mmCIF file of C-alpha atoms in Angstrom:
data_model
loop_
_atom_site.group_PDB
_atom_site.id
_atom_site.type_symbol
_atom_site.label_atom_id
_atom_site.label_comp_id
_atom_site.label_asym_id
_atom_site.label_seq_id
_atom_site.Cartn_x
_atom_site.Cartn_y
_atom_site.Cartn_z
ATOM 1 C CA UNK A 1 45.301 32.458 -79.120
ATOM 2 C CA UNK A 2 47.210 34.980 -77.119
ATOM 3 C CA UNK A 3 44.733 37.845 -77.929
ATOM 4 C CA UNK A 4 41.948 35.255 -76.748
ATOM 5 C CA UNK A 5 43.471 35.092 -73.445
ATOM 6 C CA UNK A 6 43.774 38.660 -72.734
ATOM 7 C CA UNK A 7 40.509 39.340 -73.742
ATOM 8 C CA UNK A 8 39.174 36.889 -71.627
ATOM 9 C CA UNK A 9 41.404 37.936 -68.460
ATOM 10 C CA UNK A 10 40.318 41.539 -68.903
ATOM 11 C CA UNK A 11 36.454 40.276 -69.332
ATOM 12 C CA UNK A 12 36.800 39.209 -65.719
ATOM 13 C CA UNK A 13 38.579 41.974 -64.166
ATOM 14 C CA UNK A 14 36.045 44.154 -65.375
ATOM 15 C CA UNK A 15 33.290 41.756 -64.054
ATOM 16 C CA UNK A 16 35.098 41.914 -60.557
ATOM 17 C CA UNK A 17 35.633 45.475 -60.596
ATOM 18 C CA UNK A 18 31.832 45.798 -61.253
ATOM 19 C CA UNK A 19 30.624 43.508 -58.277
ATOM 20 C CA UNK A 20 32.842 44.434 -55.400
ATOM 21 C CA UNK A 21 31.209 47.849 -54.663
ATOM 22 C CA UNK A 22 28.151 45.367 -54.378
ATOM 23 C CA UNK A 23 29.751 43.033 -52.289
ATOM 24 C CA UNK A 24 31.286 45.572 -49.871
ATOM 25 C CA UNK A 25 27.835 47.585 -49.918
ATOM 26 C CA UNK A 26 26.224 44.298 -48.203
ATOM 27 C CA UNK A 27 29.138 43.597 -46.036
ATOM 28 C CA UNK A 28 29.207 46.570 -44.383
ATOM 29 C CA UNK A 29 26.698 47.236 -41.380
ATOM 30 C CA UNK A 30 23.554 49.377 -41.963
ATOM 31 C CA UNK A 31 22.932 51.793 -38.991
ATOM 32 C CA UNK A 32 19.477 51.847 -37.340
ATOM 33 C CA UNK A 33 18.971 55.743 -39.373
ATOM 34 C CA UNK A 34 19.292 53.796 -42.447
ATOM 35 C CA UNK A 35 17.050 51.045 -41.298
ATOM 36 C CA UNK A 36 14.753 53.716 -40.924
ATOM 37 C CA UNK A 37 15.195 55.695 -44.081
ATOM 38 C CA UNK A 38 15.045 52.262 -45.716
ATOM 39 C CA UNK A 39 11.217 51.737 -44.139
ATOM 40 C CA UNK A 40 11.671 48.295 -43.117
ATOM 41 C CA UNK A 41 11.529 48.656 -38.984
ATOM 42 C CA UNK A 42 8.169 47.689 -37.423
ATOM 43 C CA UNK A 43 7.580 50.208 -34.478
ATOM 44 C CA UNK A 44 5.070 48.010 -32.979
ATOM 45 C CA UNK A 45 7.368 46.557 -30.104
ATOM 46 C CA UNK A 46 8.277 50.343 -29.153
ATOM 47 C CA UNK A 47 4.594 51.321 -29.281
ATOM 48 C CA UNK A 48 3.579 47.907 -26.800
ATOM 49 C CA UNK A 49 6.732 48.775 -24.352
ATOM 50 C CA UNK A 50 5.372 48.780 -20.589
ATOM 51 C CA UNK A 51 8.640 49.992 -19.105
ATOM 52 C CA UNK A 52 6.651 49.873 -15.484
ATOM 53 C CA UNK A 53 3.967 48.193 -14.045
ATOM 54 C CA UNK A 54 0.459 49.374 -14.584
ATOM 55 C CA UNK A 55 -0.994 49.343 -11.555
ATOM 56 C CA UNK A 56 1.650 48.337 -8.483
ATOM 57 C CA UNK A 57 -0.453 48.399 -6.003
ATOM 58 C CA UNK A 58 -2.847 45.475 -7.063
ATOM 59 C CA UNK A 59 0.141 42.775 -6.515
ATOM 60 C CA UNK A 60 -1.243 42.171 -3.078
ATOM 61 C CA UNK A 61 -4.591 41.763 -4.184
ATOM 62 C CA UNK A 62 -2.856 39.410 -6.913
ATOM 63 C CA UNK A 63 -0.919 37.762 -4.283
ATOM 64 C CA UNK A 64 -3.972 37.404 -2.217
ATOM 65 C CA UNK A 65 -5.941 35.844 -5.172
ATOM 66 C CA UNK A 66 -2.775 33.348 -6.123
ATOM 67 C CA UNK A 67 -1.992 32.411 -2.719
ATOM 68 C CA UNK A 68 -5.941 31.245 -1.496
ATOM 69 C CA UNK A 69 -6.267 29.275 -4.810
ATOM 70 C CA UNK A 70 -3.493 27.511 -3.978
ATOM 71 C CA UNK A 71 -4.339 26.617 -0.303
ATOM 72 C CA UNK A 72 -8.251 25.704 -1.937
ATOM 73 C CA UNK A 73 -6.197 23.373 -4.178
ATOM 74 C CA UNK A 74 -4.151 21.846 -1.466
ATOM 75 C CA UNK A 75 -7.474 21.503 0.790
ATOM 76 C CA UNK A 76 -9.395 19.909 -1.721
ATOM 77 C CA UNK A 77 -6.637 17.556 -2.268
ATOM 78 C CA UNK A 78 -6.745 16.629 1.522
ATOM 79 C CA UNK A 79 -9.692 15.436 1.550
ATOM 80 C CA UNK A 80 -10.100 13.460 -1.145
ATOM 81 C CA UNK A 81 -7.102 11.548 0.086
ATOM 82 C CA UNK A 82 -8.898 11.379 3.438
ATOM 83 C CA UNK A 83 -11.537 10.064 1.852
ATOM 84 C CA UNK A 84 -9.591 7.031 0.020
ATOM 85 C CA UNK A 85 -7.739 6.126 2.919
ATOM 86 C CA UNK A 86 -11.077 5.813 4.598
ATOM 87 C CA UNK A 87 -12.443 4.131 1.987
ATOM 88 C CA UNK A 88 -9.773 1.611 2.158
ATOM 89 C CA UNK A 89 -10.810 1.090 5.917
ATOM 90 C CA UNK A 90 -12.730 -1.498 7.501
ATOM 91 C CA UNK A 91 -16.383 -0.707 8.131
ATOM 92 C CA UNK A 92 -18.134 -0.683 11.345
ATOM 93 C CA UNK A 93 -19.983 -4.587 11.107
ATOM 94 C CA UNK A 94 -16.461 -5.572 10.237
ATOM 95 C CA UNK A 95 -14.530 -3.747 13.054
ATOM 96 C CA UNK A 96 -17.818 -5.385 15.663
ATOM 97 C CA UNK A 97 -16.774 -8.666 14.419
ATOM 98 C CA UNK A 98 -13.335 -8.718 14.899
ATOM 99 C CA UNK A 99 -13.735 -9.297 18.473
ATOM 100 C CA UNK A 100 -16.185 -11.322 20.228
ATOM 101 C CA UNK A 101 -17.082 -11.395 23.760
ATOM 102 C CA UNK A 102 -18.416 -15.304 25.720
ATOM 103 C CA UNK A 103 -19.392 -16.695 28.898
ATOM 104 C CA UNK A 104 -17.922 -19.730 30.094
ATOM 105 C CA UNK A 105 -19.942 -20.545 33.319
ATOM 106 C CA UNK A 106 -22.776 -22.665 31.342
ATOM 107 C CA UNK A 107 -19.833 -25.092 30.028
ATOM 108 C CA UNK A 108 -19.536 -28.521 32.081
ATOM 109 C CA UNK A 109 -16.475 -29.979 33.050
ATOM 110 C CA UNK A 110 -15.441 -32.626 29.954
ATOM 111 C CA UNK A 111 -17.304 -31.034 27.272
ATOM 112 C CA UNK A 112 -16.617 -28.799 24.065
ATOM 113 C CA UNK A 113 -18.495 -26.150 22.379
ATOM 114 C CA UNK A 114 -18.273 -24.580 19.495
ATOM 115 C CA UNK A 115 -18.794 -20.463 18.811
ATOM 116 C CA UNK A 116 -18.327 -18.404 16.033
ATOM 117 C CA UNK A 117 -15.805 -15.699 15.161
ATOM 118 C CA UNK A 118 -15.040 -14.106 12.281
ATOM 119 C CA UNK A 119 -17.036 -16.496 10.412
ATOM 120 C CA UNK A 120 -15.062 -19.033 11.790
ATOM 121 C CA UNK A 121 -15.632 -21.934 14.067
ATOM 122 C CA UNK A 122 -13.932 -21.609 17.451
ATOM 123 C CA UNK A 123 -13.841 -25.089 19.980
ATOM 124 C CA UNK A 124 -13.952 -23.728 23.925
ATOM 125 C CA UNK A 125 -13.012 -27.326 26.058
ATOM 126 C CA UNK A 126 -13.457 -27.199 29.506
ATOM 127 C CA UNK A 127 -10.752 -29.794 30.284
ATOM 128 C CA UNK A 128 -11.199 -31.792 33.621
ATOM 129 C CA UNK A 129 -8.339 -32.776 35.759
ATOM 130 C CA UNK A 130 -7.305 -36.465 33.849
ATOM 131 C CA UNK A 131 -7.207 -34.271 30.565
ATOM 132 C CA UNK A 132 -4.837 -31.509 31.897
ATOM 133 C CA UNK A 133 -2.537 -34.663 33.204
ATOM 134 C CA UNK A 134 -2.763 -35.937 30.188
ATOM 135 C CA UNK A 135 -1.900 -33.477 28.266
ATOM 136 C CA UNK A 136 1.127 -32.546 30.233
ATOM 137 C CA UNK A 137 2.569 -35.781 30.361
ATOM 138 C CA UNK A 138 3.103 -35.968 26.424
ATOM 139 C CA UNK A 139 6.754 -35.748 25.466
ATOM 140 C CA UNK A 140 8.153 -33.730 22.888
ATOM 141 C CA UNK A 141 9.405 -36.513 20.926
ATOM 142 C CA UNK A 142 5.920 -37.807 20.549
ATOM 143 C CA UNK A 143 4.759 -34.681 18.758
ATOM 144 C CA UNK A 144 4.675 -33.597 15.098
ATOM 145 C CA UNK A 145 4.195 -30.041 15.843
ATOM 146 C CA UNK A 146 5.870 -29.504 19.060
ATOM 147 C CA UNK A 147 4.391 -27.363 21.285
ATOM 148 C CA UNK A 148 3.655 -27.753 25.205
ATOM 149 C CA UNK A 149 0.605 -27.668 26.773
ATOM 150 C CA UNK A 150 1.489 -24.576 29.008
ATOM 151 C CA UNK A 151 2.379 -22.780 25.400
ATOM 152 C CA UNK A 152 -1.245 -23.397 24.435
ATOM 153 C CA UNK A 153 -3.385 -22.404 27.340
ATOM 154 C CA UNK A 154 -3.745 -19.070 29.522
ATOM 155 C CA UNK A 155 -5.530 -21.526 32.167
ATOM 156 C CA UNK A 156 -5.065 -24.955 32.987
ATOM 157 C CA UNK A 157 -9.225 -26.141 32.728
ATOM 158 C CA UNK A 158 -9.660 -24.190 29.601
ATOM 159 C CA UNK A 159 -8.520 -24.570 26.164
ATOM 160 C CA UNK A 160 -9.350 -22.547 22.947
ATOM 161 C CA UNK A 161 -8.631 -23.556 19.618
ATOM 162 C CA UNK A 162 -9.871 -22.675 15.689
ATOM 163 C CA UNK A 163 -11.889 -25.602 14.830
ATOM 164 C CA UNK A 164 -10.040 -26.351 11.336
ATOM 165 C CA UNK A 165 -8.284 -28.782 10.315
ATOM 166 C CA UNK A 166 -4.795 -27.656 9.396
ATOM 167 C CA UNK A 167 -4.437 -29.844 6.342
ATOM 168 C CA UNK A 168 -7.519 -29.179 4.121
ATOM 169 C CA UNK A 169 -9.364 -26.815 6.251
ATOM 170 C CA UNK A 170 -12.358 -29.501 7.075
ATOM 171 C CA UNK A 171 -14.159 -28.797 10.803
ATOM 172 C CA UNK A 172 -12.708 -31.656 13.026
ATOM 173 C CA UNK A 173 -15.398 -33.950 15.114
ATOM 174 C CA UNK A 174 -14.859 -32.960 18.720
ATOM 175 C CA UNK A 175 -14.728 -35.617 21.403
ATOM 176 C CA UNK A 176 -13.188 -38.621 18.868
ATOM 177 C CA UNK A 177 -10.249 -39.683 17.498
ATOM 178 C CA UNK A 178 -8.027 -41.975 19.270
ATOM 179 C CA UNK A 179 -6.755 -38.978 21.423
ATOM 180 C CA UNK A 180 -10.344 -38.372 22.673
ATOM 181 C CA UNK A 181 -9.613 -34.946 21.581
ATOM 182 C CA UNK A 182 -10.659 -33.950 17.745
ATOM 183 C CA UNK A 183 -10.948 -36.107 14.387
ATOM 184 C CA UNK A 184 -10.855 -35.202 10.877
ATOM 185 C CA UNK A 185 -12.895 -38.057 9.135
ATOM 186 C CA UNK A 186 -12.457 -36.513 5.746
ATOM 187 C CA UNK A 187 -8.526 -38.098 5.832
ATOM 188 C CA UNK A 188 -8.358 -39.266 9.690
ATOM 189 C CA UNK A 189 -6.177 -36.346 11.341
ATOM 190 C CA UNK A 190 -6.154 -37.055 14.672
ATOM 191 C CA UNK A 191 -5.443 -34.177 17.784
ATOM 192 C CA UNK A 192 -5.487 -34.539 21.543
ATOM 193 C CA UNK A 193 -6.983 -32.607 24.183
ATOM 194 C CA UNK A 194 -4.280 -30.250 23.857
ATOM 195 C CA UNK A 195 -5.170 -29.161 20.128
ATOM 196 C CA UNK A 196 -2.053 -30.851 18.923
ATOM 197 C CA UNK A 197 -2.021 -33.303 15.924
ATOM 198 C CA UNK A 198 -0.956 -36.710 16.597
ATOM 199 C CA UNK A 199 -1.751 -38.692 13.960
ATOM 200 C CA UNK A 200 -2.884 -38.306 10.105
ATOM 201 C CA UNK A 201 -1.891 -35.932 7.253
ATOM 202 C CA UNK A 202 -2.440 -32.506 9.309
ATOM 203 C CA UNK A 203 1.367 -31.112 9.829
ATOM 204 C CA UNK A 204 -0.025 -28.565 12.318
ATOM 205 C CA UNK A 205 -1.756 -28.392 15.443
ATOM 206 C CA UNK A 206 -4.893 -26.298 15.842
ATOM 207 C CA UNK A 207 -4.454 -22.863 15.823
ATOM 208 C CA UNK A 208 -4.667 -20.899 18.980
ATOM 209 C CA UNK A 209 -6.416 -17.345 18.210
ATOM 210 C CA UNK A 210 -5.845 -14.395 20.296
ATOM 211 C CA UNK A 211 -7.904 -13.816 23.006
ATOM 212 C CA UNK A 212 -7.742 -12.790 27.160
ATOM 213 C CA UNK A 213 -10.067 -13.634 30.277
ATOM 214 C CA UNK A 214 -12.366 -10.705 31.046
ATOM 215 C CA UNK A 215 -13.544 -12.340 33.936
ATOM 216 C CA UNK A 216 -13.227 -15.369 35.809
ATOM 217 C CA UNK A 217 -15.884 -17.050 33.329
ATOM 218 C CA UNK A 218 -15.506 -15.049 30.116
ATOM 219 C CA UNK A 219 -13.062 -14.543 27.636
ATOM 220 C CA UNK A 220 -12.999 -12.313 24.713
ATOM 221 C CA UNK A 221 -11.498 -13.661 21.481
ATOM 222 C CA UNK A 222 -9.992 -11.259 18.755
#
């Protein structure tokens, strides 16, 4: 048993002894000269080395050729974005009807007419004096929508108004109602010479749109 033992211990030494000089021969560093000697160094990154620049005196040119691309780029970009914003614009027939331009001095004393803008209906009333008074003299407490009748006018004798009923968008009856102003018949909104609603569903008055005296006897709407 004991003679097994050694035998086996010296089996290993001498199978230690025999692979260190291996081990150590890969630990240790190889040198570029053995590299060499060994063949195993590809020259081709030493034989593709640019250690200058070819040809310095073409980076202007280069610089020149980068730098108008790049303002071609950015000037085609322009545009096109000028383009979609103007696409997003409104045309010309829209921009002529977004104002409109009428004369008052054919329009008697007492009596409404009705004119287009926008594609809407618009109600002109030249108001006489008992319809001005009238007007005037309602109190606020009366009102649904409370506005007065200075609020709703630029001049006394005149009063403009969007001919649509505020509650379902009908076109009121001018002349009627039991304010001798508008009527609704579709569901009996009534308004007074001022516009305003005074009885009926409706909850607003009739709208005022924007508009300004030109002259003494025409006003431009829009």
């Amino acid at each position: 048993f004991f003679f097994s033992l050694k035998a086996m211990f010296a089996s290993r030494l001498s199978s230690m002894a025999y692979r260190m000089p291996a081990v150590a021969r890969m630990s240790a560093p190889r040198t570029f000269s053995s590299l060499q000697n060994m063949g195993s160094v590809d020259h081709g990154f030493n034989d593709d080395r640019i250690d200058k620049a070819a040809d310095p005196e073409k980076r202007a040119f280069t610089y020149f050729m980068l730098g108008g691309a790049r303002f071609m780029y950015a000037s085609t970009a322009r545009v096109l974005l000028i383009k979609f914003v103007s696409s997003m614009s409104a045309s010309a027939d829209v921009l002529a009807m977004a104002s409109a331009e009428f004369e008052l001095g054919a329009i008697d004393q007492g009596t409404t007419v009705t004119v287009k803008w926008r594609g809407k209906p618009i109600f002109i009333r030249h108001r006489t004096d008992e319809e001005i008074e009238e007007a005037k003299g309602v109190g606020m407490g009366e009102l649904r929508h409370q506005e007065t009748d200075q609020d709703r006018v630029q001049k006394d004798n005149w009063l403009v108004v969007l001919g649509i009923c505020t509650h379902l968008g009908c076109v009121p009856i001018s002349g009627a109602g039991d304010y001798n102003g508008w009527f609704c018949p579709c569901h009996g909104s009534h308004y007074d010479v001022s516009g305003r609603i005074r009885k009926g569903p409706a909850p607003l008055n009739l709208e005022v749109p924007p508009y300004k005296f030109t002259a003494e006897d025409k006003i431009l709407i829009g």
